[in-house]
mmCIF file of C-alpha atoms and ligand atoms in Angstrom:
data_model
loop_
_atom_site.group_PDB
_atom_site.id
_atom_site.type_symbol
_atom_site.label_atom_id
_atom_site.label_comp_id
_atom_site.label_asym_id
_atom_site.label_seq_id
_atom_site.Cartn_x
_atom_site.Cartn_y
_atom_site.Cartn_z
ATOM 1 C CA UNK V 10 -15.135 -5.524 -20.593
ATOM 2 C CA UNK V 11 -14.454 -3.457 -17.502
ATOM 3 C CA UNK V 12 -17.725 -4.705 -15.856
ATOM 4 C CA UNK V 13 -16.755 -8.460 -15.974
ATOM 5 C CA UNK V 14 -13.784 -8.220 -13.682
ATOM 6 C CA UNK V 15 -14.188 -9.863 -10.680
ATOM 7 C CA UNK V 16 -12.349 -10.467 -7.623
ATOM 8 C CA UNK V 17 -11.758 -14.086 -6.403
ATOM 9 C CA UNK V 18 -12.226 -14.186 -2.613
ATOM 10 C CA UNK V 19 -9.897 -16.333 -0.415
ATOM 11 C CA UNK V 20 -10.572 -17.305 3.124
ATOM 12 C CA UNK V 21 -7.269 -17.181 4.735
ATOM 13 C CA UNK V 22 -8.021 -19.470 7.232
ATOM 14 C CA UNK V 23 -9.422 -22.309 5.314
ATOM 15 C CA UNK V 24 -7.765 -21.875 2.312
ATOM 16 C CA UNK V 25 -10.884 -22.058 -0.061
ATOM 17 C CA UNK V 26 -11.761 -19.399 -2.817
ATOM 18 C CA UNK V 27 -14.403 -18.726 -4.742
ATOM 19 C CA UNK V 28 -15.604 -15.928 -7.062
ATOM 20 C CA UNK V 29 -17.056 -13.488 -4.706
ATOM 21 C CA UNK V 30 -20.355 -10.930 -5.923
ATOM 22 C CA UNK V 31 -20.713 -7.403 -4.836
ATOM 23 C CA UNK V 32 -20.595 -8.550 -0.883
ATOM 24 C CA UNK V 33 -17.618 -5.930 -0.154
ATOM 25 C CA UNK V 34 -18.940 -3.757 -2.699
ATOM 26 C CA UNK V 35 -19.247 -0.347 -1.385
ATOM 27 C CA UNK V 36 -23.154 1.939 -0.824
ATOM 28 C CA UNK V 37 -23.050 5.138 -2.416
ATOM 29 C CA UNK V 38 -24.483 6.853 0.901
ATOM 30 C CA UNK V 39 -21.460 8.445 2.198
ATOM 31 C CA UNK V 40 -24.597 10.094 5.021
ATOM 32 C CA UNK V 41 -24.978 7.380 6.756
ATOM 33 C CA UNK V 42 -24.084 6.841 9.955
ATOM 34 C CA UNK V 43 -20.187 5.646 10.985
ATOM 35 C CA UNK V 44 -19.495 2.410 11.624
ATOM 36 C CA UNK V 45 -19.085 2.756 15.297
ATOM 37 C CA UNK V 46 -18.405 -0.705 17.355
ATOM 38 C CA UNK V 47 -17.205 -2.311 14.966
ATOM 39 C CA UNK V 48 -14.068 -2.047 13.745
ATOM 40 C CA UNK V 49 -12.084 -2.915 10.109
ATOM 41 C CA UNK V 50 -8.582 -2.855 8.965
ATOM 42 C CA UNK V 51 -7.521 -3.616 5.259
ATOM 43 C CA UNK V 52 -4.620 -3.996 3.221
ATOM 44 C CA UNK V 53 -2.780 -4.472 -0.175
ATOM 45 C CA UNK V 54 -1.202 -7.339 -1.577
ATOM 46 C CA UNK V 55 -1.240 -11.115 0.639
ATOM 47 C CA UNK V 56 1.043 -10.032 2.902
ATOM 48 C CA UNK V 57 -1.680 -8.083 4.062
ATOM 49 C CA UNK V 58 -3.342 -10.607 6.073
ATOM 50 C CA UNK V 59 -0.607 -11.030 8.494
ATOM 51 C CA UNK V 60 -0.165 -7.440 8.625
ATOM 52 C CA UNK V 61 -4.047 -6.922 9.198
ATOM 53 C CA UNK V 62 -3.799 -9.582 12.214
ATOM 54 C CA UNK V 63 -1.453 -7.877 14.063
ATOM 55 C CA UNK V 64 -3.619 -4.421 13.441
ATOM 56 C CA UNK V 65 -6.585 -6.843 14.856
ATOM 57 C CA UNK V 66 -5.156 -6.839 18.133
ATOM 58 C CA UNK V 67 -4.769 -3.190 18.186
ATOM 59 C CA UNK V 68 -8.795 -2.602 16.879
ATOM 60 C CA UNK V 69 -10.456 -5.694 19.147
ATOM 61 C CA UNK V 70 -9.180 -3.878 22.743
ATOM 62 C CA UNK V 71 -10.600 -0.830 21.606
ATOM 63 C CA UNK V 72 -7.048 0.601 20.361
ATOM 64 C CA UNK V 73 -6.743 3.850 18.705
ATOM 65 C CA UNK V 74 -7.032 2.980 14.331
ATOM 66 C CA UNK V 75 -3.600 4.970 13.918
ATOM 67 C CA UNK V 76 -1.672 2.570 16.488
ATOM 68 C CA UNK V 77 -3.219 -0.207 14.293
ATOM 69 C CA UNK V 78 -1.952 0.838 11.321
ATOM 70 C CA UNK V 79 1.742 1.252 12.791
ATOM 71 C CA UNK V 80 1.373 -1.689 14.161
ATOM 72 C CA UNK V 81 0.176 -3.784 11.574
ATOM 73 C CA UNK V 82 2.685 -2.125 8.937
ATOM 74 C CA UNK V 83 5.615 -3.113 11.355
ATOM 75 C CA UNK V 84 4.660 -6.907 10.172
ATOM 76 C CA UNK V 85 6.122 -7.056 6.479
ATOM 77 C CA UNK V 86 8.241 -4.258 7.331
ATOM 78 C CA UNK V 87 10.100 -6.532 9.881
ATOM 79 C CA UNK V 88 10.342 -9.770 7.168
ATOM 80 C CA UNK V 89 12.926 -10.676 5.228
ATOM 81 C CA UNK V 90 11.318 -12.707 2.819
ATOM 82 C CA UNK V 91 9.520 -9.892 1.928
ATOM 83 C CA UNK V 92 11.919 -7.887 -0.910
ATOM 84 C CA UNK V 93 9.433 -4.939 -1.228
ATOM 85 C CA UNK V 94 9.035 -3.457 2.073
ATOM 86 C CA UNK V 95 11.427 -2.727 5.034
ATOM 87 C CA UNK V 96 13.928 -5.275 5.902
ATOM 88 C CA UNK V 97 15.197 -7.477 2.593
ATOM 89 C CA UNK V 98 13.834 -4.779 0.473
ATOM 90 C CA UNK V 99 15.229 -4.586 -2.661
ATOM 91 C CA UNK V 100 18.339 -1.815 -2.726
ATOM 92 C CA UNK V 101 18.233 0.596 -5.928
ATOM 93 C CA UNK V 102 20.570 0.644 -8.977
ATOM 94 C CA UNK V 103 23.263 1.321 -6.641
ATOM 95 C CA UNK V 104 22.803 -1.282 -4.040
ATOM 96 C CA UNK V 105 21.276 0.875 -1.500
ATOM 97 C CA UNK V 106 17.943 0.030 -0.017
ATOM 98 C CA UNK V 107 16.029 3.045 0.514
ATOM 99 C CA UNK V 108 12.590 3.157 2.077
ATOM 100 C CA UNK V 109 9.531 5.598 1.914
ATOM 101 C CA UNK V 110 6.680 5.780 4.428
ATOM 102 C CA UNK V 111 3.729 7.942 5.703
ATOM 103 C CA UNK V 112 0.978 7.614 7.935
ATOM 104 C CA UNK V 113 -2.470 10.091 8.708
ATOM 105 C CA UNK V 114 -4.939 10.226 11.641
ATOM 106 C CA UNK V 115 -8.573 11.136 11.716
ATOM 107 C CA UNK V 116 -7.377 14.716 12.596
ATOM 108 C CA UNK V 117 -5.779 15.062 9.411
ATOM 109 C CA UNK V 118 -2.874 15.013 10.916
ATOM 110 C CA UNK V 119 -0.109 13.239 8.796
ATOM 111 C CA UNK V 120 3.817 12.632 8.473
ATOM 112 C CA UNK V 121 5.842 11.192 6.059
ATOM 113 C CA UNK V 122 10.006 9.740 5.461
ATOM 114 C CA UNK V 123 11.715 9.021 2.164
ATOM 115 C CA UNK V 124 14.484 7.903 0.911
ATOM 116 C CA UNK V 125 15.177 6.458 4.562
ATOM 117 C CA UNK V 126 18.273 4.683 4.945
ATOM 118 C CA UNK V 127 19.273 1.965 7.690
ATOM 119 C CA UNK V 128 15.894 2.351 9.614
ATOM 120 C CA UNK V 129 13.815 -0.766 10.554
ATOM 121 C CA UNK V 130 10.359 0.958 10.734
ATOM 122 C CA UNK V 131 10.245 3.886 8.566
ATOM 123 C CA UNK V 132 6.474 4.375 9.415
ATOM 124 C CA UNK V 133 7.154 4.827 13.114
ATOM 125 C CA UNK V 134 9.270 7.501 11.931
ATOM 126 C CA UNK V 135 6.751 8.801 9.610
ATOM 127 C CA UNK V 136 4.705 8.892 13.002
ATOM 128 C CA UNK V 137 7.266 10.900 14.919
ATOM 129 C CA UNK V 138 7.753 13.432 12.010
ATOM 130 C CA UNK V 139 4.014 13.980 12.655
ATOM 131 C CA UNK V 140 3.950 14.260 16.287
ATOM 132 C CA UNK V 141 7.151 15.819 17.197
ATOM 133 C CA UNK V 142 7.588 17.890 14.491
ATOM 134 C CA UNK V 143 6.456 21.232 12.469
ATOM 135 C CA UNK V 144 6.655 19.251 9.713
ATOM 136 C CA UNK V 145 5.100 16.751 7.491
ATOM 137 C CA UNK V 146 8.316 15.288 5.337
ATOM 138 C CA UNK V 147 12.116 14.111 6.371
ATOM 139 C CA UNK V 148 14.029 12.915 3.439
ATOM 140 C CA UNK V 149 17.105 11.164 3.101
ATOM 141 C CA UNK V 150 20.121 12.268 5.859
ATOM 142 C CA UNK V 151 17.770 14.409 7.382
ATOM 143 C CA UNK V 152 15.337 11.793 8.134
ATOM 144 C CA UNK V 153 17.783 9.409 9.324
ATOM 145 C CA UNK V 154 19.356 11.855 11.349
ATOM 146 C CA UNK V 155 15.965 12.416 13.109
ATOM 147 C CA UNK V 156 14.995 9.083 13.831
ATOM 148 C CA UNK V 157 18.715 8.606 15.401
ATOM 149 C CA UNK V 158 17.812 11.621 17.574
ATOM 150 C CA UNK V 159 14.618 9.976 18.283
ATOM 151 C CA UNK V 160 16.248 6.866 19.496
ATOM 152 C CA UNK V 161 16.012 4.355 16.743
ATOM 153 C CA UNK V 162 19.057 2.346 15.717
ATOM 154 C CA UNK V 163 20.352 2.147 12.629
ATOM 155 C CA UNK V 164 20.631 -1.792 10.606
ATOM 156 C CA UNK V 165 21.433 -3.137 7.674
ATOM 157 C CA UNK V 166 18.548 -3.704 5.515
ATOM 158 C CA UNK V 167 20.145 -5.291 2.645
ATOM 159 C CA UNK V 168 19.737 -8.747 3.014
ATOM 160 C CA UNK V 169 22.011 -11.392 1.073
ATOM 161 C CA UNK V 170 19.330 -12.707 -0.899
ATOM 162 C CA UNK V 171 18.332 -8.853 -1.907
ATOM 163 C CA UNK V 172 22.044 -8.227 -2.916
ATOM 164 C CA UNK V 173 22.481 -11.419 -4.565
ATOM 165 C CA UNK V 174 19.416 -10.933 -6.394
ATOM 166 C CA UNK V 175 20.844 -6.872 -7.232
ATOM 167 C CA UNK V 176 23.801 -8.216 -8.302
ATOM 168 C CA UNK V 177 21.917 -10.657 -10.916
ATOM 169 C CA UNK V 178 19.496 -7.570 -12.291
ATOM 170 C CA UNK V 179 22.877 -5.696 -12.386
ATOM 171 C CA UNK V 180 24.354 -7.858 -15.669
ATOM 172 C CA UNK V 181 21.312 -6.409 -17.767
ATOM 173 C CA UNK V 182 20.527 -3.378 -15.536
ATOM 174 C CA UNK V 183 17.041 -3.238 -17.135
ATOM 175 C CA UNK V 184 14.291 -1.270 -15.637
ATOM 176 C CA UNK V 185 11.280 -2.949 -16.291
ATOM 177 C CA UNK V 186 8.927 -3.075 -13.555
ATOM 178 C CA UNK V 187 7.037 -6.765 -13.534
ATOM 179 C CA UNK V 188 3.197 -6.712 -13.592
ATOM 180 C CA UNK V 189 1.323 -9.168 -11.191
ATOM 181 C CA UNK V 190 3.873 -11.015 -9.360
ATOM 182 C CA UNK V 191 3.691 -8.589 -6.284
ATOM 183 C CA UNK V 192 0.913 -11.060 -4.594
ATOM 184 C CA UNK V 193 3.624 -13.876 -4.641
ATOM 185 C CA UNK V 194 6.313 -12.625 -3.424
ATOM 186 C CA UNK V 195 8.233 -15.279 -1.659
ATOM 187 C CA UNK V 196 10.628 -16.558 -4.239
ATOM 188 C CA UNK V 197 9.448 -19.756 -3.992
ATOM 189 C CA UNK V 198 5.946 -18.587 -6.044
ATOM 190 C CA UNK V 199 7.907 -17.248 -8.554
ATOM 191 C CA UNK V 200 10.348 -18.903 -9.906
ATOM 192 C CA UNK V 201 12.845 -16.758 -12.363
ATOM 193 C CA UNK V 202 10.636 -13.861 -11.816
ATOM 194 C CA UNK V 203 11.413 -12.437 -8.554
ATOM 195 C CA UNK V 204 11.877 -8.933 -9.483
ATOM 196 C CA UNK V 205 8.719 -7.678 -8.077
ATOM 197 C CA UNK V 206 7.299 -4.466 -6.409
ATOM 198 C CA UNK V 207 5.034 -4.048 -3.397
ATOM 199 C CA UNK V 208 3.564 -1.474 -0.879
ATOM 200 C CA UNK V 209 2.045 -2.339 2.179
ATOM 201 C CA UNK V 210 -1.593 0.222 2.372
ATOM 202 C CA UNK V 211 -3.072 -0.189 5.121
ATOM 203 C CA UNK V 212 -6.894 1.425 6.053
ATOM 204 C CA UNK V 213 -8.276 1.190 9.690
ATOM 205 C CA UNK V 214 -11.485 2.634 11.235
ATOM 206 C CA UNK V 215 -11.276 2.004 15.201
ATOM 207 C CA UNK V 216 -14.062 1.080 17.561
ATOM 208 C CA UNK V 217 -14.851 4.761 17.715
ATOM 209 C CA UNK V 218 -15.609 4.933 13.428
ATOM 210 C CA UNK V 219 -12.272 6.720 13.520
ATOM 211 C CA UNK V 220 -10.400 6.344 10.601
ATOM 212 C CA UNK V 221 -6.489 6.211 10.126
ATOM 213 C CA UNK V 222 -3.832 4.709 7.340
ATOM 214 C CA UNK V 223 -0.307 3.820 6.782
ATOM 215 C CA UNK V 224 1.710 2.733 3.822
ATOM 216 C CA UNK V 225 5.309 1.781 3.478
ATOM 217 C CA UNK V 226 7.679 0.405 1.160
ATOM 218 C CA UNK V 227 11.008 0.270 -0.439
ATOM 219 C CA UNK V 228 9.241 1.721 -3.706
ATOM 220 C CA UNK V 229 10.483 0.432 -6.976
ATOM 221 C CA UNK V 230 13.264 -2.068 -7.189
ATOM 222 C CA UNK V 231 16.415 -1.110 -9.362
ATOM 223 C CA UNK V 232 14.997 2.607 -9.133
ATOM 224 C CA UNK V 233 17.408 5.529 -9.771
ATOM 225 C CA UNK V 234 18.920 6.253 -6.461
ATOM 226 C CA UNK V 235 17.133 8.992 -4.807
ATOM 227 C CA UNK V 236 14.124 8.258 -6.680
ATOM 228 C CA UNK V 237 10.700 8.707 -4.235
ATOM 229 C CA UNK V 238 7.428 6.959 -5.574
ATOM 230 C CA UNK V 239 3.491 7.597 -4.369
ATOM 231 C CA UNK V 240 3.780 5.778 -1.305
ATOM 232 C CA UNK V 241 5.230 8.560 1.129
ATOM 233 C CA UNK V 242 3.083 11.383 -0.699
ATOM 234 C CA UNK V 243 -0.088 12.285 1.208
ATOM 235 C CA UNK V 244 -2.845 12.395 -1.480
ATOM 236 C CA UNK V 245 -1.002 10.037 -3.419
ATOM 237 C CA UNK V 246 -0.129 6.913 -1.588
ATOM 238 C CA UNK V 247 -2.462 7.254 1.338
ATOM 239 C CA UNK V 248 -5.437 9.569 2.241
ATOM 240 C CA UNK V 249 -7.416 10.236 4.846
ATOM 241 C CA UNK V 250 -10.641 11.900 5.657
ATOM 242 C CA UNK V 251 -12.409 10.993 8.241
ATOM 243 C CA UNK V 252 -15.629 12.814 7.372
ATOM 244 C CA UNK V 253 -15.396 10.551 4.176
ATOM 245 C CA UNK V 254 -12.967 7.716 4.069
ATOM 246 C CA UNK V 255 -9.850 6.942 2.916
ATOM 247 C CA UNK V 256 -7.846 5.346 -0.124
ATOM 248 C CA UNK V 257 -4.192 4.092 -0.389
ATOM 249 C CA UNK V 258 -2.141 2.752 -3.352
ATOM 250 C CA UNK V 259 0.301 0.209 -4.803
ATOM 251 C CA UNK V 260 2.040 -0.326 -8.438
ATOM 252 C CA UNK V 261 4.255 2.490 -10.357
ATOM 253 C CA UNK V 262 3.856 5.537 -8.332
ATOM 254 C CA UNK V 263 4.477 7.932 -11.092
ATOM 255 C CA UNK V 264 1.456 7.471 -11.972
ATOM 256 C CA UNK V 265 -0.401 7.366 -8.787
ATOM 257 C CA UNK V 266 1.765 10.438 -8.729
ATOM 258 C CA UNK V 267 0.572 12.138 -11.875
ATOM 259 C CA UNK V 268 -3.348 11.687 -10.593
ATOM 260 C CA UNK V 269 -2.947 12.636 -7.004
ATOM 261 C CA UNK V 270 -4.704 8.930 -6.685
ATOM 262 C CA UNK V 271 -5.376 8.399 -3.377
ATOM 263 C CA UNK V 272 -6.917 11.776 -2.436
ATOM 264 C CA UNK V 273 -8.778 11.444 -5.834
ATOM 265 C CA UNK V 274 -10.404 8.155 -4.701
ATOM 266 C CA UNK V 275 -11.677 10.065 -1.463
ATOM 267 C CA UNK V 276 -12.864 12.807 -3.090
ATOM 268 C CA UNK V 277 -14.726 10.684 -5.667
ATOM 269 C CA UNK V 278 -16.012 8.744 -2.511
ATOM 270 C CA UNK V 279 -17.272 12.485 -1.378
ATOM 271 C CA UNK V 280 -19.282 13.055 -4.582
ATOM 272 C CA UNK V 281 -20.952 9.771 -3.820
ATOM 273 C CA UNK V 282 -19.277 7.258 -5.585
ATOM 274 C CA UNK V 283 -18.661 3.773 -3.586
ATOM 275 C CA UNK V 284 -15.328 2.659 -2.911
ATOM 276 C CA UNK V 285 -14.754 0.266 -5.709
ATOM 277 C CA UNK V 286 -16.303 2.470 -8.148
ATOM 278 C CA UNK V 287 -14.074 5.702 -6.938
ATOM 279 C CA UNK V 288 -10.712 3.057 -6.889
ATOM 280 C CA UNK V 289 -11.936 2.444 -11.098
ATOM 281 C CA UNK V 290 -12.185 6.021 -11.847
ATOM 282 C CA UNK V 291 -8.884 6.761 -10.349
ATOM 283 C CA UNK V 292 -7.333 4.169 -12.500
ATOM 284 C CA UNK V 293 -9.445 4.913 -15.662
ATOM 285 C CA UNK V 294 -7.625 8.656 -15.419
ATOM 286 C CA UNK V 295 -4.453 6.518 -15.502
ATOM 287 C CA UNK V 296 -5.626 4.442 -18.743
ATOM 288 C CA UNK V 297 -7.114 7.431 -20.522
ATOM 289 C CA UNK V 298 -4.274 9.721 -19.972
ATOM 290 C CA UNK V 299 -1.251 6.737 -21.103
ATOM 291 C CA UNK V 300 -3.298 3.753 -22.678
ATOM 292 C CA UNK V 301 -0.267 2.837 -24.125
ATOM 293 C CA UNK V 302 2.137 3.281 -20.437
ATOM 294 C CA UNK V 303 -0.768 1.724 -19.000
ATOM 295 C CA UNK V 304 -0.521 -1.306 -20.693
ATOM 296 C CA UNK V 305 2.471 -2.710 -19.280
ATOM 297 C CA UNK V 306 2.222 -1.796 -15.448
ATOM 298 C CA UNK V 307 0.435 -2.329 -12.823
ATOM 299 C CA UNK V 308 -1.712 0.488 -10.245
ATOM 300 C CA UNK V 309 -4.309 -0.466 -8.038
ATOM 301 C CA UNK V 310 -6.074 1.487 -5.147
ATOM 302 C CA UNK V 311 -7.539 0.678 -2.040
ATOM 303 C CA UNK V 312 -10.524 2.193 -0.602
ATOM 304 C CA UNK V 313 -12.664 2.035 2.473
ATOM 305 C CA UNK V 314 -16.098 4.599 3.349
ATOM 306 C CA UNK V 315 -17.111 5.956 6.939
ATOM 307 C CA UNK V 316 -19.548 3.221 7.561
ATOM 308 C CA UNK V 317 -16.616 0.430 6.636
ATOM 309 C CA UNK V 318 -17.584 -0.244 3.279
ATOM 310 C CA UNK V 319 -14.394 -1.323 0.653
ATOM 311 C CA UNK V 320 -13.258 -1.933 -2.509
ATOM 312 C CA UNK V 321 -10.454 -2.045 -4.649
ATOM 313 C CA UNK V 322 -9.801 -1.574 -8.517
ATOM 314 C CA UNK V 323 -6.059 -2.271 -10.725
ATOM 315 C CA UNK V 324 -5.228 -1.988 -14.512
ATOM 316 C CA UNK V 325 -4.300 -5.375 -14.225
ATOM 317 C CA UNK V 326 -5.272 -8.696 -12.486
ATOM 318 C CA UNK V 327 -3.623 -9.986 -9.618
ATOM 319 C CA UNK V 328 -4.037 -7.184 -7.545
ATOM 320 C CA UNK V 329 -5.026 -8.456 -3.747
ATOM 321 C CA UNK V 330 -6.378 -6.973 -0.549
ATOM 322 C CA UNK V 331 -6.553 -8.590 2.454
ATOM 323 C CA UNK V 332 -10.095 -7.799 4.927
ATOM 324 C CA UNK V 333 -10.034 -7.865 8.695
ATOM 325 C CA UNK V 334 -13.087 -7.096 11.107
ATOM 326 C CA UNK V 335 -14.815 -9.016 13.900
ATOM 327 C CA UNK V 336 -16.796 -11.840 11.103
ATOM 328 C CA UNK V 337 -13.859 -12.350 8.764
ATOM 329 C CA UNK V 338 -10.398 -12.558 7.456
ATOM 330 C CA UNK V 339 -9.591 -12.827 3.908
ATOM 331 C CA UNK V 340 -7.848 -12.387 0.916
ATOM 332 C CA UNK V 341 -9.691 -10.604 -2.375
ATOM 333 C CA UNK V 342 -7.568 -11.381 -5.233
ATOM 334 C CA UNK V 343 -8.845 -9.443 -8.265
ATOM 335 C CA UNK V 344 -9.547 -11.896 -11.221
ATOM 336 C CA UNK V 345 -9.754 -10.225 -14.633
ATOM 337 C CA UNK V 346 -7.886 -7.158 -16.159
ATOM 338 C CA UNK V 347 -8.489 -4.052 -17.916
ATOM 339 C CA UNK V 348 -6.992 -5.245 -20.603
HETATM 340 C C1 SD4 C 8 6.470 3.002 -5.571
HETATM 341 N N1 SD4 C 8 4.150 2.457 -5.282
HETATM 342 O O1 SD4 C 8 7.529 3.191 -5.005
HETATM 343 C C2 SD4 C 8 5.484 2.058 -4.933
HETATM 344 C C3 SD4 C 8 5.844 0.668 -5.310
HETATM 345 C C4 SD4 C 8 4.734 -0.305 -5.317
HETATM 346 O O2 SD4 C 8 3.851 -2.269 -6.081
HETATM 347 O O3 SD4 C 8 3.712 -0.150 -4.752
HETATM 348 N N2 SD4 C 8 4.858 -1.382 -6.005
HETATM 349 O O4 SD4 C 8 6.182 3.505 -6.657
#
């Protein structure tokens, strides 16, 4: 069953799809050499390929992967429309939209917010917490009251439509978190099904074969307030190794969580196992462990290898990732589920 999923590959640009083979499929010989020259940046869900563009412009002058990554995160984080990350995310039971972010360099370096209130760019705070600090977390007051200090103004990230559409999931108050809708997430794709969840992962290597990620979100809509998902927790949401490669996540983090996915992916990639295949073990540990939990949600990972090679794996269908590098620009939109 598992080995008749496919993903169906979309060029952005043109707007065609078609079932794609094994052409991003990754090699399984983590000693070759980098992929220096040439750089790559890619990212979860459709929202991803705008995101990726702006990451483009970093990678194509030569720019440092870990400015691409901020960068290219700032996108979605910055829209509206979009009710899963930043700006217009969707609040928690309470009405308050709180955020989660982190970000790591090729040095291992790596810095991570949650439960961020107010702030427009969480990851460039994530960034800061790195750089300027002893530290690798901020949460909640703290965090804000360090990215005040660091200059950043505080907004109001609660949109109408996001309260409107809190306000409507308030009259049942059910916490049921929707599989596959988080690759349409403009209202207008889904109609009466809004309620999604989404994570921008992002995965860069730089001219230089460096490697650096990002991932940001405003984790599970409806969630307990105070609640802090995968996506801020290096070795969950987003890991990086630039000996290796490096693997990010999306979907209910408590599971991503429970696994330690994303650093699992990278060390699977380590034993020799290509991207896609390391992203399917990660989320057969998920399945084995809670077939039944498993079921009815959605996890997928994101992985890329030292020489730029990628791939992706979900418990369900639907998941995309969107590919950037000097030949293309697309969407991968994974076809069949586990299921
Ligand atoms: C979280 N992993 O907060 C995030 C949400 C997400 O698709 O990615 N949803 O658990």
């Amino acid at each position: 069953m598992v080995n008749r999923r496919k993903f169906l590959k979309t060029s952005s640009l043109a707007g065609a799809s078609f079932l794609a083979g094994s052409s991003y499929a990754g090699t399984n010989n983590h000693f070759s050499a980098p992929r220096l020259g040439n750089p790559i940046v890619i990212s979860t869900w459709d929202f991803g390929i705008a995101a990726n563009a702006a990451a483009w412009n970093v990678l194509k002058n030569n720019g440092r992967a870990l400015d691409a990554v901020e960068k290219g995160v700032h996108v979605p984080e910055a829209d509206p429309i979009n009710q899963s990350v930043g700006l217009g995310g969707f609040p928690d039971r309470d009405g308050i939209v709180t955020l989660d972010a982190c970000i790591m360099d090729e040095l291992g370096n790596c810095g991570s917010v949650a439960a961020l209130q107010n702030i427009l760019h969480p990851i460039s705070v994530a960034r800061l917490v790195m750089e300027k600090t002893p530290h690798v977390m901020l949460v909640g007051d703290g965090a804000l009251q360090f990215a005040l200090q660091q200059g950043f103004k505080e907004v109001n990230l609660l949109t109408p439509q996001s309260e409107k559409d809190w306000k409507e999931w308030l009259k049942k108050s059910e916490y049921t978190p929707k599989i596959n809708i988080e690759n349409s997430f403009r209202p207008d794709k889904m109609p009466g099904n809004k309620f999604n969840h989404d994570t921008i992962g992002m995965l860069a290597i730089d001219a230089k074969g460096n490697l650096s990620g990002a991932c940001t979100t405003s984790g599970m809509a409806f969630k307990m307030h105070g609640r802090v998902g995968d996506s801020p927790i290096i070795g969950a949401g987003l890991f990086v190794d630039n000996e290796i490669g490096a693997a990010t996540s999306t979907g209910v983090g408590e599971e991503v969580i429970r696994n330690v996915g994303s650093f699992l992916v990278v060390e699977l990639m380590r034993q020799g196992y290509a991207p896609e295949d390391a992203c399917k073990e990660a989320v057969m540990r998920i399945i084995k462990k809670k077939p039944e939990t498993a079921k009815a949600i959605q996890v997928g990972f994101l992985a890329i290898n030292k020489q730029g090679k990628y791939g992706a794996y979900a418990i369900q269908k639907g998941f995309s990732f969107a590919v950037c590098d000097d030949a293309n620009q697309e969407l991968l939109i994974m076809g069949k589920s586990y299921y």
